[in-house]
Short mmCIF file of C-alpha atoms in Angstrom, two decimals:
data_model
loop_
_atom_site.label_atom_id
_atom_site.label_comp_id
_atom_site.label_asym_id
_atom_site.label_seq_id
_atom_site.Cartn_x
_atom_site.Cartn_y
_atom_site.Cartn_z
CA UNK A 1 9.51 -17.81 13.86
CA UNK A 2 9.09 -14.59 15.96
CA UNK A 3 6.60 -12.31 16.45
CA UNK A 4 6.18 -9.63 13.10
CA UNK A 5 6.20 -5.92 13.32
CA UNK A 6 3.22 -5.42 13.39
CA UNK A 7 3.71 -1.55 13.68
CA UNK A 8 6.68 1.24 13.01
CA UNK A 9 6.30 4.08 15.42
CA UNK A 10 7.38 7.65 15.03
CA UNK A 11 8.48 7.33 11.30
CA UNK A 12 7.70 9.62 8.17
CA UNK A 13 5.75 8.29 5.57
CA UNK A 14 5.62 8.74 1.86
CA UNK A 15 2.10 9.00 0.74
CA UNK A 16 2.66 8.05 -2.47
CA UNK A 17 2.43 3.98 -3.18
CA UNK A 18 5.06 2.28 -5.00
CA UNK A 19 3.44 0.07 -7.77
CA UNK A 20 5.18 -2.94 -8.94
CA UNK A 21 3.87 -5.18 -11.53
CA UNK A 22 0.82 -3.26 -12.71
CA UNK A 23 -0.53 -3.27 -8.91
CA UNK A 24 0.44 -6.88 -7.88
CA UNK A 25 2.79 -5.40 -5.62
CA UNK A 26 2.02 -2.16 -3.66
CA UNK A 27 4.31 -0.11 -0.96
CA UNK A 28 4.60 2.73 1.01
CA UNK A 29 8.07 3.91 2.14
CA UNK A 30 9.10 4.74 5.55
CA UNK A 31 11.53 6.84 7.22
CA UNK A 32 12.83 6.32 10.96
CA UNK A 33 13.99 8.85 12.84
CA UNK A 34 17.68 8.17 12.11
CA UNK A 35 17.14 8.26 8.21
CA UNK A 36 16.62 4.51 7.91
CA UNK A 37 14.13 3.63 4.81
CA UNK A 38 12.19 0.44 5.42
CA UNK A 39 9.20 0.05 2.95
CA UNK A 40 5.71 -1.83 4.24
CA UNK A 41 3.95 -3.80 1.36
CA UNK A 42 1.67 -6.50 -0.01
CA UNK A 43 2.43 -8.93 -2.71
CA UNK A 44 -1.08 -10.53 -4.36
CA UNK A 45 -1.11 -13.54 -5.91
CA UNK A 46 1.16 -14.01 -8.18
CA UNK A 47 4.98 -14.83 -9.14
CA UNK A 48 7.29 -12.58 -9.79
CA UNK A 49 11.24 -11.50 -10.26
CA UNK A 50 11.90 -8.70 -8.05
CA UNK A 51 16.02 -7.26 -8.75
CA UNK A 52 17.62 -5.44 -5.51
CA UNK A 53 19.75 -2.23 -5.41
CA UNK A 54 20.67 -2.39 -1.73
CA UNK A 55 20.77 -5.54 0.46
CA UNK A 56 17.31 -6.54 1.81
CA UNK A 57 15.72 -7.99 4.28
CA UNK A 58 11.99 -9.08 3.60
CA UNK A 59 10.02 -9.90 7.21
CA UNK A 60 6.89 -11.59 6.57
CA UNK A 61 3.95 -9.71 8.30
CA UNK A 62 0.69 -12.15 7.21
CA UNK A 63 0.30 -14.70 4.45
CA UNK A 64 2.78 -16.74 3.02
CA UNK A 65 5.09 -16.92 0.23
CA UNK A 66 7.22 -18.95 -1.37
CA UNK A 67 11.07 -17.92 -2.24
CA UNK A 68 13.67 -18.89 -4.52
CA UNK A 69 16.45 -16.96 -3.34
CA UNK A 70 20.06 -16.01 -6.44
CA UNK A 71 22.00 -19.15 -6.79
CA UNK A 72 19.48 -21.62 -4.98
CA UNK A 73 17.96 -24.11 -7.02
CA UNK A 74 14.58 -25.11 -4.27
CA UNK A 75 12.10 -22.97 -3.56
CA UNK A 76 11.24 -21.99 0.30
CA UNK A 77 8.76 -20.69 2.13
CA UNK A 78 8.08 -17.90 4.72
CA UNK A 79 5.57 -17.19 6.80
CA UNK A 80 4.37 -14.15 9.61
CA UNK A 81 7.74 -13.23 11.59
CA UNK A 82 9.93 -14.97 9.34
CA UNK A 83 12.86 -13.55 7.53
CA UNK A 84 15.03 -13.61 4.65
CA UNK A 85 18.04 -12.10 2.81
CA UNK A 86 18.63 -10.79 -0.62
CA UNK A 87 21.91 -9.84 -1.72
CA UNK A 88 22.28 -6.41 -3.42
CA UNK A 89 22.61 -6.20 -7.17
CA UNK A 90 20.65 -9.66 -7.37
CA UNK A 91 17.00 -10.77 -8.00
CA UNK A 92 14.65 -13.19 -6.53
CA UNK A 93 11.37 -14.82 -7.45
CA UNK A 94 8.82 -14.97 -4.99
CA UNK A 95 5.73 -16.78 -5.51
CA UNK A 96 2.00 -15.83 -3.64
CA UNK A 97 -0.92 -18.20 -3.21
CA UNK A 98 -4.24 -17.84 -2.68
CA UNK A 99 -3.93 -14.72 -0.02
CA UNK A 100 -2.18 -11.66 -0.29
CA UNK A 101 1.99 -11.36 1.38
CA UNK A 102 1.98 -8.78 3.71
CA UNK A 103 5.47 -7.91 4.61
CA UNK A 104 8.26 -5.05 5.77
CA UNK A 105 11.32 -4.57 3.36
CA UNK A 106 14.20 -4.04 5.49
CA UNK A 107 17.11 -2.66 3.85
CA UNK A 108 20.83 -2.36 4.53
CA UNK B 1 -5.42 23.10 -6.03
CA UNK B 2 -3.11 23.42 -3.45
CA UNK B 3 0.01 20.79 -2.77
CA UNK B 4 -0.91 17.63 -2.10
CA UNK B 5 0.29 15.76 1.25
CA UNK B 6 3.21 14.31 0.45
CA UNK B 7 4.59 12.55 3.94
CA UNK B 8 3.06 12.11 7.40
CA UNK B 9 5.89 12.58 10.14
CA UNK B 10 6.16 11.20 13.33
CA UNK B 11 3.53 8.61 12.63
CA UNK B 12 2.67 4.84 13.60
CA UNK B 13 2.18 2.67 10.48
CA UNK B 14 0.64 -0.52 10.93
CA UNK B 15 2.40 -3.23 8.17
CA UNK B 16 -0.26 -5.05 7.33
CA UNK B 17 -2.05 -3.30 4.48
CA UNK B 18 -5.74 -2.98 3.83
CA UNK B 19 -6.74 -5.07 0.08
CA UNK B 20 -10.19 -3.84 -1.15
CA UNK B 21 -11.58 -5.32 -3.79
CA UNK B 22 -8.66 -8.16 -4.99
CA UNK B 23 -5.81 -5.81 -4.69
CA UNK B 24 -7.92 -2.88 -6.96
CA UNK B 25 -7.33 -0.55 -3.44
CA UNK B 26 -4.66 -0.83 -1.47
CA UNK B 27 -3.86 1.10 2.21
CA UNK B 28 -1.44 1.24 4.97
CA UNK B 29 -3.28 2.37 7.90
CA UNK B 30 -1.63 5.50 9.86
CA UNK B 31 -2.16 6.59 13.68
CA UNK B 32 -1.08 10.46 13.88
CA UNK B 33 0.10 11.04 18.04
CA UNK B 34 -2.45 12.49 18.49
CA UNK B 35 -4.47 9.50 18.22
CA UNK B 36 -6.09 10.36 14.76
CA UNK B 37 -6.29 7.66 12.01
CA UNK B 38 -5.48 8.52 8.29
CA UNK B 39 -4.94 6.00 5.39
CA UNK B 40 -2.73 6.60 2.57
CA UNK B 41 -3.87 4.51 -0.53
CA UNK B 42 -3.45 3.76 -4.35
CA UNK B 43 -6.34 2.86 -6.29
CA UNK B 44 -5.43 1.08 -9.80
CA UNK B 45 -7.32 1.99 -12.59
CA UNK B 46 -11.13 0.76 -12.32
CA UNK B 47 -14.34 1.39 -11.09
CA UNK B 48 -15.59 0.58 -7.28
CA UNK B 49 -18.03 1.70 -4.81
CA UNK B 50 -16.78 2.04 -1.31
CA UNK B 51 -19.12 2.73 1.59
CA UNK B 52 -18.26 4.33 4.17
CA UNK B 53 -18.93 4.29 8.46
CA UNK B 54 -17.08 7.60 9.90
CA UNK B 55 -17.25 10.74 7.94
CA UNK B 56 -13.61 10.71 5.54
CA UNK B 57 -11.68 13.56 3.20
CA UNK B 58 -10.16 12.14 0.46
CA UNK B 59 -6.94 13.62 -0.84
CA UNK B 60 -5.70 13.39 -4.40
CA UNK B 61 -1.50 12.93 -3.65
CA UNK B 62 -0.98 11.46 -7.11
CA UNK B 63 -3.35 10.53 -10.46
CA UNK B 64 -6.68 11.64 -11.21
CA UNK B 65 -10.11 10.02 -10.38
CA UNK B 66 -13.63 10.81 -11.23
CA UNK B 67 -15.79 10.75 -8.31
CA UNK B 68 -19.82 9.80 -8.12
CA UNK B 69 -20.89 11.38 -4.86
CA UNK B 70 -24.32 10.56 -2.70
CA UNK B 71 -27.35 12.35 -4.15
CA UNK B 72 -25.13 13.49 -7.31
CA UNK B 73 -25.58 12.78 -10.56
CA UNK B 74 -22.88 14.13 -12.22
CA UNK B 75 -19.35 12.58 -12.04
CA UNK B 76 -16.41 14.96 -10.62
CA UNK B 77 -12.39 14.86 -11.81
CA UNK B 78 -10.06 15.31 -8.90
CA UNK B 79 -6.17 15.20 -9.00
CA UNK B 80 -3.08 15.90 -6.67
CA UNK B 81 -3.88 18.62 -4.16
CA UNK B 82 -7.50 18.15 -4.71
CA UNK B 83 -9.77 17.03 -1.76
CA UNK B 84 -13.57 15.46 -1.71
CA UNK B 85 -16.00 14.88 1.45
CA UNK B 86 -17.94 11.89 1.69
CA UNK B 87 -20.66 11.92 4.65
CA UNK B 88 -20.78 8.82 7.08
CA UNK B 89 -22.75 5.33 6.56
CA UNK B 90 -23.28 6.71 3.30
CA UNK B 91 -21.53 4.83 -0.07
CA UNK B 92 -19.51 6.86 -3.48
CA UNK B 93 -18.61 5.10 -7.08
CA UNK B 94 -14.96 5.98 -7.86
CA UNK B 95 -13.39 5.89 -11.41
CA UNK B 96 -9.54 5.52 -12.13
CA UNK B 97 -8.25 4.97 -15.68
CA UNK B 98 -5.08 4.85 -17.19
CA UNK B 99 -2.49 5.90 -13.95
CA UNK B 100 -3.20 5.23 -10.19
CA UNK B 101 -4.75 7.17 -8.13
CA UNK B 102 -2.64 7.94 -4.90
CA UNK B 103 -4.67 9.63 -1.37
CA UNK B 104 -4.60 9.77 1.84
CA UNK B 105 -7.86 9.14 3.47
CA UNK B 106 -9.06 11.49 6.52
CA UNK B 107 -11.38 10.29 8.56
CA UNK B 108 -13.55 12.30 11.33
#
């Protein structure tokens, strides 16, 4: 585990939210200075089936959540500073308990 | 009605998002270079009182709300473009039905 980002410096953001899920997932999307989109959200409690589009990396900020990733069959968990990897043109289920999953959607 | 803030360049985000009220208000806090602090926020439909400590402007980006300010008595509609003051240490009732209600928050 390594430290999160806690912050993203000199980037554009949208100020529109994304809602997921009638509000159980909420983000904002970023742009760095060399066009990169990363979004910064919050998952509440809940489980849900998210699909990709691009490859993603999800980076735990605070809270914890608990993973089960295209074509595994157990269920992990991440935590602040941890990372992991969706494939593009997959899905996922991720599962939140008790408080909310911060976290920064990496993708690419 | 004039057009709504719809990014905020060169700006620090911090990732961890602000949940009010079970997930009913949701923010991404935003440092401008300058040092200022904004929030840009979704509010999903309901009713809430916020109070608040500094001063703030809130800016309709997206959605409509109805707005119960201190020492009114009479509830006012605001939308996308649309901006209301709310005076420090001081609290306003907030009403969102049907879509969210997107803003960025100015404080100061």
């Amino acid at each position: 585990m390594s430290t999160p980002t806690l912050t993203l410096a000199g980037v554009t953001v949208a100020t529109q939210a994304n809602v997921y899920f009638g509000g159980q997932c909420v983000s904002h999307t970023v742009t760095l200075p060399d066009g990169t989109r990363k979004s910064v959200g919050v998952i509440l409690p809940s489980t849900l089936t998210f699909t990709t589009g691009a490859p993603e990396v999800m980076e735990g900020v605070a809270g914890q959540c608990e993973v089960l990733l295209p074509g595994e069959t157990a269920w992990r968990r991440f935590g602040p500073g941890e990372r992991f990897a969706v494939p593009g043109q997959s899905s996922f289920q991720i599962r939140v308990e008790g408080e909310p999953y911060h976290y920064v959607c990496h993708f690419g």
